[in-house]
């Protein structure tokens, strides 16, 4: 149970999230060239979508509080999240190359798919899976020692999945060719001077040309293959997490409710979502947790997104970002 349901399953299921968090902005910027032909859209999309992400998380939390079945209250949502994440991944990374990036699809169509895919993933699919995934340990058992073991497995799975995307991602991106590659300062005989984009302006000013090694169109086709692999891992991981976990506390509550016929429970009034929000907003410790979590997530996203750009600017490749992530993960391990 611990090895398959709480370790291997989550690692496989969370791998795609690591790819999205680290490489989605790179896909937009380097493959779709979104920043070249629609920079305002690329900037405003995550900001405006935050509204839908908050609403989506609130609705999923409310969904978790529904009347549970003997199967559980969290585990069924893992199965529900599985196809939604798969669809969102396809919409996110299978965008036809727009004319702004040298393709044939319209820029408007590409923008719509990017917006739909982003909100489908972060506002619906991911909250459904991750909320249920996070609740599994607390619902698994009342035994403290066993719960600690399962919690360790879950944390190891999350760190492992994020580590695969961060530590191995840069090497795999260069190896597979997921991002366009250019050589700046190509001589008349075709030999390159540098792939370091810091030297781009200097090379072009001296009359040298740019040679395209991997075009945006070719890189875009590679993402299709990667997403198929990610979806296969996602399906296997979610199935392992569903079939090799148990919500023993939920099972106890369902059985006890059936015996008591819910006579006393029927008299208990449930707190509405509006009242819950009002109570939380008046608690200073709730705000402290929210601010801390926001800063933690903001810093992590800044590091994940900027590290690959830094690596490309300094070396023209992505291997440096993997090396930095690997060294940075040593204290965590």
Tab-separated table of C-alpha atoms in Angstrom:
chain	number	residue	atom	x	y	z
A	1	UNK	CA	0.000	0.000	0.000
A	2	UNK	CA	2.688	2.511	1.000
A	3	UNK	CA	5.027	1.680	-1.875
A	4	UNK	CA	2.467	1.586	-4.683
A	5	UNK	CA	-0.377	3.825	-3.535
A	6	UNK	CA	1.526	6.532	-1.686
A	7	UNK	CA	4.923	6.557	-3.426
A	8	UNK	CA	5.080	5.140	-6.957
A	9	UNK	CA	1.542	6.161	-7.924
A	10	UNK	CA	1.915	9.832	-6.909
A	11	UNK	CA	5.360	10.079	-8.525
A	12	UNK	CA	3.929	8.989	-11.879
A	13	UNK	CA	0.813	11.137	-11.470
A	14	UNK	CA	2.744	14.261	-10.430
A	15	UNK	CA	5.440	14.102	-13.113
A	16	UNK	CA	3.317	15.983	-15.631
A	17	UNK	CA	2.750	18.785	-13.114
A	18	UNK	CA	6.493	19.224	-12.760
A	19	UNK	CA	6.792	19.557	-16.529
A	20	UNK	CA	3.973	22.127	-16.671
A	21	UNK	CA	5.338	24.235	-13.811
A	22	UNK	CA	8.897	24.339	-15.163
A	23	UNK	CA	8.503	24.293	-18.944
A	24	UNK	CA	5.098	25.761	-19.870
A	25	UNK	CA	6.386	29.349	-20.024
A	26	UNK	CA	9.342	28.156	-22.110
A	27	UNK	CA	6.916	26.446	-24.492
A	28	UNK	CA	4.930	29.655	-24.844
A	29	UNK	CA	7.982	31.865	-25.271
A	30	UNK	CA	10.310	29.708	-27.384
A	31	UNK	CA	8.043	27.390	-29.377
A	32	UNK	CA	4.859	29.422	-29.879
A	33	UNK	CA	6.812	32.715	-29.727
A	34	UNK	CA	3.847	34.106	-27.809
A	35	UNK	CA	5.920	36.922	-26.349
A	36	UNK	CA	6.791	38.169	-29.842
A	37	UNK	CA	3.329	38.499	-31.364
A	38	UNK	CA	1.105	38.793	-28.258
A	39	UNK	CA	3.217	39.861	-25.243
A	40	UNK	CA	0.334	41.562	-23.413
A	41	UNK	CA	-1.742	38.373	-23.583
A	42	UNK	CA	1.143	36.290	-22.229
A	43	UNK	CA	1.560	38.702	-19.313
A	44	UNK	CA	-2.113	39.127	-18.404
A	45	UNK	CA	-3.255	35.507	-18.808
A	46	UNK	CA	-1.818	34.163	-15.510
A	47	UNK	CA	-2.936	37.302	-13.652
A	48	UNK	CA	-6.549	37.246	-14.873
A	49	UNK	CA	-6.744	33.460	-14.601
A	50	UNK	CA	-5.883	33.682	-10.888
A	51	UNK	CA	-9.533	34.636	-10.304
A	52	UNK	CA	-10.750	31.403	-11.881
A	53	UNK	CA	-8.070	29.402	-10.055
A	54	UNK	CA	-9.299	30.697	-6.686
A	55	UNK	CA	-12.937	29.963	-7.584
A	56	UNK	CA	-11.999	26.496	-8.828
A	57	UNK	CA	-10.171	25.631	-5.610
A	58	UNK	CA	-13.105	26.797	-3.494
A	59	UNK	CA	-15.542	24.692	-5.510
A	60	UNK	CA	-13.316	21.618	-5.272
A	61	UNK	CA	-13.041	22.083	-1.511
A	62	UNK	CA	-16.827	22.266	-1.335
A	63	UNK	CA	-17.046	19.133	-3.489
A	64	UNK	CA	-14.823	17.292	-1.010
A	65	UNK	CA	-17.366	17.958	1.744
A	66	UNK	CA	-20.138	16.079	-0.031
A	67	UNK	CA	-21.641	12.971	1.562
A	68	UNK	CA	-18.927	10.293	1.312
A	69	UNK	CA	-19.400	6.772	-0.008
A	70	UNK	CA	-17.781	3.557	1.199
A	71	UNK	CA	-15.162	4.067	-1.541
A	72	UNK	CA	-14.146	7.319	0.125
A	73	UNK	CA	-14.532	11.069	-0.224
A	74	UNK	CA	-11.128	11.789	-1.807
A	75	UNK	CA	-10.267	8.716	-3.879
A	76	UNK	CA	-13.141	9.099	-6.400
A	77	UNK	CA	-11.890	12.605	-7.202
A	78	UNK	CA	-8.524	11.149	-8.213
A	79	UNK	CA	-10.279	9.193	-10.957
A	80	UNK	CA	-12.249	12.300	-11.923
A	81	UNK	CA	-9.103	14.409	-12.114
A	82	UNK	CA	-7.235	11.883	-14.272
A	83	UNK	CA	-9.090	12.450	-17.598
A	84	UNK	CA	-9.389	16.185	-16.929
A	85	UNK	CA	-5.621	16.552	-16.486
A	86	UNK	CA	-5.039	14.452	-19.612
A	87	UNK	CA	-7.340	16.692	-21.670
A	88	UNK	CA	-5.754	19.830	-20.214
A	89	UNK	CA	-2.250	18.601	-21.107
A	90	UNK	CA	-3.328	17.979	-24.681
A	91	UNK	CA	-4.869	21.437	-24.983
A	92	UNK	CA	-1.841	23.091	-23.351
A	93	UNK	CA	0.923	21.518	-25.412
A	94	UNK	CA	-0.709	20.470	-28.673
A	95	UNK	CA	-1.347	24.007	-29.877
A	96	UNK	CA	-0.967	24.221	-33.683
A	97	UNK	CA	1.943	26.484	-34.573
A	98	UNK	CA	0.535	30.004	-35.157
A	99	UNK	CA	1.517	32.301	-37.997
A	100	UNK	CA	3.408	34.435	-35.489
A	101	UNK	CA	5.800	31.512	-34.996
A	102	UNK	CA	6.041	30.588	-38.665
A	103	UNK	CA	3.125	28.140	-38.698
A	104	UNK	CA	-0.186	28.071	-40.533
A	105	UNK	CA	-2.708	28.292	-37.670
A	106	UNK	CA	-4.215	31.653	-36.809
A	107	UNK	CA	-2.827	33.584	-33.867
A	108	UNK	CA	-6.361	33.944	-32.476
A	109	UNK	CA	-6.881	30.167	-32.395
A	110	UNK	CA	-3.547	29.658	-30.657
A	111	UNK	CA	-4.400	32.322	-28.059
A	112	UNK	CA	-7.789	30.719	-27.346
A	113	UNK	CA	-6.251	27.261	-26.912
A	114	UNK	CA	-3.553	28.630	-24.615
A	115	UNK	CA	-6.141	30.393	-22.427
A	116	UNK	CA	-8.533	27.423	-22.328
A	117	UNK	CA	-5.758	24.945	-21.593
A	118	UNK	CA	-4.261	27.082	-18.831
A	119	UNK	CA	-7.561	27.580	-17.011
A	120	UNK	CA	-8.703	24.004	-17.555
A	121	UNK	CA	-5.500	22.771	-15.955
A	122	UNK	CA	-4.945	25.188	-13.074
A	123	UNK	CA	-8.557	26.101	-12.247
A	124	UNK	CA	-10.233	22.698	-12.596
A	125	UNK	CA	-8.192	19.585	-13.377
A	126	UNK	CA	-5.238	20.130	-11.057
A	127	UNK	CA	-7.289	21.261	-7.991
A	128	UNK	CA	-9.549	18.205	-8.328
A	129	UNK	CA	-6.605	15.810	-8.314
A	130	UNK	CA	-4.307	17.568	-5.861
A	131	UNK	CA	-6.961	18.349	-3.228
A	132	UNK	CA	-7.970	14.697	-3.050
A	133	UNK	CA	-4.342	13.563	-3.213
A	134	UNK	CA	-3.420	15.824	-0.278
A	135	UNK	CA	-6.291	14.503	1.856
A	136	UNK	CA	-5.433	10.817	1.496
A	137	UNK	CA	-2.986	10.602	4.411
A	138	UNK	CA	-5.351	12.212	6.933
A	139	UNK	CA	-8.168	9.905	5.836
A	140	UNK	CA	-6.042	6.747	5.676
A	141	UNK	CA	-5.732	5.648	9.313
A	142	UNK	CA	-5.858	6.765	12.941
A	143	UNK	CA	-2.562	5.006	13.703
A	144	UNK	CA	0.033	7.754	14.163
A	145	UNK	CA	3.076	5.686	13.187
A	146	UNK	CA	1.448	4.400	10.001
A	147	UNK	CA	0.254	7.885	9.132
A	148	UNK	CA	3.806	9.216	9.517
A	149	UNK	CA	5.071	6.525	7.145
A	150	UNK	CA	2.430	7.338	4.536
A	151	UNK	CA	3.088	11.063	4.919
A	152	UNK	CA	6.799	10.458	4.316
A	153	UNK	CA	5.993	8.480	1.172
A	154	UNK	CA	3.713	11.239	-0.117
A	155	UNK	CA	6.342	13.931	0.501
A	156	UNK	CA	9.024	11.794	-1.142
A	157	UNK	CA	6.760	11.327	-4.165
A	158	UNK	CA	6.154	15.069	-4.511
A	159	UNK	CA	9.852	15.900	-4.189
A	160	UNK	CA	10.753	13.082	-6.576
A	161	UNK	CA	8.312	14.202	-9.263
A	162	UNK	CA	9.409	17.838	-8.998
A	163	UNK	CA	13.038	16.737	-8.964
A	164	UNK	CA	12.678	14.751	-12.166
A	165	UNK	CA	11.335	17.814	-13.971
A	166	UNK	CA	13.912	20.165	-12.485
A	167	UNK	CA	17.052	18.024	-12.273
A	168	UNK	CA	16.637	15.935	-15.411
A	169	UNK	CA	14.447	18.344	-17.377
A	170	UNK	CA	17.228	20.504	-18.778
A	171	UNK	CA	19.226	17.526	-20.016
A	172	UNK	CA	16.141	15.927	-21.591
A	173	UNK	CA	15.045	19.170	-23.265
A	174	UNK	CA	18.418	19.450	-24.983
A	175	UNK	CA	18.608	15.730	-25.761
A	176	UNK	CA	15.108	15.422	-27.244
A	177	UNK	CA	15.036	18.885	-28.809
A	178	UNK	CA	11.918	20.275	-27.135
A	179	UNK	CA	12.957	23.898	-27.640
A	180	UNK	CA	14.218	25.652	-30.777
A	181	UNK	CA	17.998	25.892	-31.078
A	182	UNK	CA	19.846	28.616	-32.973
A	183	UNK	CA	23.516	29.256	-33.616
A	184	UNK	CA	24.500	32.904	-33.776
A	185	UNK	CA	27.416	34.193	-35.788
A	186	UNK	CA	27.447	31.581	-38.573
A	187	UNK	CA	30.412	32.065	-40.902
A	188	UNK	CA	30.281	31.862	-44.688
A	189	UNK	CA	31.380	28.210	-44.564
A	190	UNK	CA	28.497	27.380	-42.196
A	191	UNK	CA	30.559	26.911	-39.030
A	192	UNK	CA	29.066	28.608	-35.947
A	193	UNK	CA	30.810	31.040	-33.641
A	194	UNK	CA	28.527	30.731	-30.617
A	195	UNK	CA	25.158	29.507	-29.304
A	196	UNK	CA	25.251	31.964	-26.402
A	197	UNK	CA	22.384	34.421	-26.894
A	198	UNK	CA	24.333	37.070	-24.969
A	199	UNK	CA	26.572	37.269	-28.044
A	200	UNK	CA	23.639	37.450	-30.474
A	201	UNK	CA	23.634	41.232	-30.990
A	202	UNK	CA	27.419	41.355	-31.243
A	203	UNK	CA	27.510	38.549	-33.815
A	204	UNK	CA	24.750	40.037	-35.953
A	205	UNK	CA	26.366	43.470	-35.795
A	206	UNK	CA	29.510	41.976	-37.299
A	207	UNK	CA	27.544	40.755	-40.302
A	208	UNK	CA	27.214	37.110	-39.311
A	209	UNK	CA	24.002	35.133	-39.807
A	210	UNK	CA	21.793	32.951	-37.629
A	211	UNK	CA	21.514	29.237	-38.307
A	212	UNK	CA	18.391	27.368	-37.144
A	213	UNK	CA	19.229	23.898	-35.841
A	214	UNK	CA	15.808	23.044	-34.397
A	215	UNK	CA	12.867	25.084	-35.697
A	216	UNK	CA	9.770	25.953	-33.610
A	217	UNK	CA	7.707	23.633	-35.839
A	218	UNK	CA	10.023	20.684	-35.204
A	219	UNK	CA	10.164	21.404	-31.476
A	220	UNK	CA	6.363	21.647	-31.310
A	221	UNK	CA	5.986	18.138	-32.756
A	222	UNK	CA	8.285	16.758	-30.033
A	223	UNK	CA	5.913	18.028	-27.343
A	224	UNK	CA	3.177	15.809	-28.771
A	225	UNK	CA	5.289	12.715	-28.114
A	226	UNK	CA	6.224	13.908	-24.622
A	227	UNK	CA	2.595	14.568	-23.677
A	228	UNK	CA	1.579	11.070	-24.763
A	229	UNK	CA	4.258	9.678	-22.442
A	230	UNK	CA	3.157	11.999	-19.619
A	231	UNK	CA	-0.492	10.973	-20.002
A	232	UNK	CA	0.425	7.271	-19.892
A	233	UNK	CA	2.377	7.899	-16.667
A	234	UNK	CA	-0.548	9.939	-15.314
A	235	UNK	CA	-3.089	7.176	-15.948
A	236	UNK	CA	-0.893	4.477	-14.407
A	237	UNK	CA	-0.109	6.689	-11.415
A	238	UNK	CA	-3.741	7.639	-10.724
A	239	UNK	CA	-4.890	4.026	-10.987
A	240	UNK	CA	-2.168	2.901	-8.569
A	241	UNK	CA	-3.097	5.705	-6.189
A	242	UNK	CA	-6.781	4.764	-6.344
A	243	UNK	CA	-6.511	0.985	-6.047
A	244	UNK	CA	-3.678	0.828	-3.501
A	245	UNK	CA	-4.960	3.372	-0.984
A	246	UNK	CA	-7.752	3.184	1.581
A	247	UNK	CA	-9.740	5.782	3.477
A	248	UNK	CA	-10.243	3.832	6.685
A	249	UNK	CA	-11.523	6.848	8.599
A	250	UNK	CA	-14.089	7.582	5.884
A	251	UNK	CA	-15.151	3.923	5.892
A	252	UNK	CA	-15.662	4.075	9.663
A	253	UNK	CA	-17.727	7.243	9.406
A	254	UNK	CA	-19.926	5.784	6.666
A	255	UNK	CA	-20.583	2.613	8.681
A	256	UNK	CA	-21.288	4.528	11.895
A	257	UNK	CA	-23.653	6.863	10.074
A	258	UNK	CA	-25.544	3.882	8.663
A	259	UNK	CA	-25.980	2.378	12.132
A	260	UNK	CA	-27.120	5.608	13.778
A	261	UNK	CA	-29.345	6.439	10.799
A	262	UNK	CA	-28.036	9.994	10.991
A	263	UNK	CA	-30.709	11.097	13.486
A	264	UNK	CA	-28.355	13.408	15.318
A	265	UNK	CA	-26.330	14.375	12.266
A	266	UNK	CA	-29.438	15.564	10.476
A	267	UNK	CA	-29.895	18.233	13.140
A	268	UNK	CA	-26.419	19.666	12.622
A	269	UNK	CA	-26.411	22.656	10.321
A	270	UNK	CA	-23.604	22.791	7.788
A	271	UNK	CA	-21.583	25.976	7.489
A	272	UNK	CA	-21.934	27.555	4.068
A	273	UNK	CA	-18.916	28.446	1.945
A	274	UNK	CA	-19.682	32.151	2.396
A	275	UNK	CA	-19.638	31.785	6.180
A	276	UNK	CA	-16.417	29.769	6.050
A	277	UNK	CA	-14.719	32.491	3.993
A	278	UNK	CA	-15.976	35.142	6.426
A	279	UNK	CA	-14.627	33.214	9.428
A	280	UNK	CA	-11.244	32.597	7.805
A	281	UNK	CA	-10.828	36.210	6.679
A	282	UNK	CA	-11.209	37.377	10.302
A	283	UNK	CA	-8.478	35.059	11.575
A	284	UNK	CA	-4.995	36.652	11.562
A	285	UNK	CA	-3.291	33.249	11.581
A	286	UNK	CA	-5.187	32.279	8.444
A	287	UNK	CA	-3.797	35.375	6.730
A	288	UNK	CA	-0.320	34.528	8.009
A	289	UNK	CA	-0.544	31.054	6.455
A	290	UNK	CA	-1.924	32.440	3.182
A	291	UNK	CA	0.822	35.080	2.904
A	292	UNK	CA	3.550	32.562	3.722
A	293	UNK	CA	2.201	30.046	1.213
A	294	UNK	CA	1.855	32.763	-1.442
A	295	UNK	CA	5.452	33.925	-1.002
A	296	UNK	CA	6.704	30.336	-0.984
A	297	UNK	CA	4.860	29.477	-4.192
A	298	UNK	CA	5.788	32.798	-5.819
A	299	UNK	CA	9.475	32.313	-5.072
A	300	UNK	CA	9.394	28.721	-6.302
A	301	UNK	CA	7.701	29.661	-9.553
A	302	UNK	CA	10.123	32.544	-10.134
A	303	UNK	CA	13.061	30.196	-9.647
A	304	UNK	CA	11.623	27.430	-11.828
A	305	UNK	CA	10.701	29.742	-14.699
A	306	UNK	CA	13.751	32.004	-14.620
A	307	UNK	CA	16.409	29.339	-14.159
A	308	UNK	CA	15.952	27.890	-17.628
A	309	UNK	CA	16.045	31.390	-19.178
A	310	UNK	CA	19.252	32.106	-17.259
A	311	UNK	CA	20.782	28.832	-18.424
A	312	UNK	CA	19.945	29.595	-22.055
A	313	UNK	CA	21.332	33.128	-21.794
A	314	UNK	CA	24.632	31.974	-20.302
A	315	UNK	CA	25.302	28.769	-22.245
A	316	UNK	CA	22.740	28.547	-25.051
A	317	UNK	CA	21.520	25.250	-23.534
A	318	UNK	CA	19.395	24.048	-20.608
A	319	UNK	CA	21.866	21.708	-18.896
A	320	UNK	CA	23.020	24.408	-16.485
A	321	UNK	CA	19.511	24.687	-15.003
A	322	UNK	CA	19.492	20.945	-14.300
A	323	UNK	CA	22.908	21.150	-12.661
A	324	UNK	CA	21.814	24.024	-10.397
A	325	UNK	CA	18.607	22.176	-9.437
A	326	UNK	CA	20.578	19.019	-8.672
A	327	UNK	CA	23.022	20.852	-6.401
A	328	UNK	CA	20.157	22.706	-4.737
A	329	UNK	CA	18.322	19.445	-4.026
A	330	UNK	CA	21.217	17.958	-2.028
A	331	UNK	CA	20.279	19.703	1.276
A	332	UNK	CA	16.644	18.623	0.828
A	333	UNK	CA	17.670	15.000	0.347
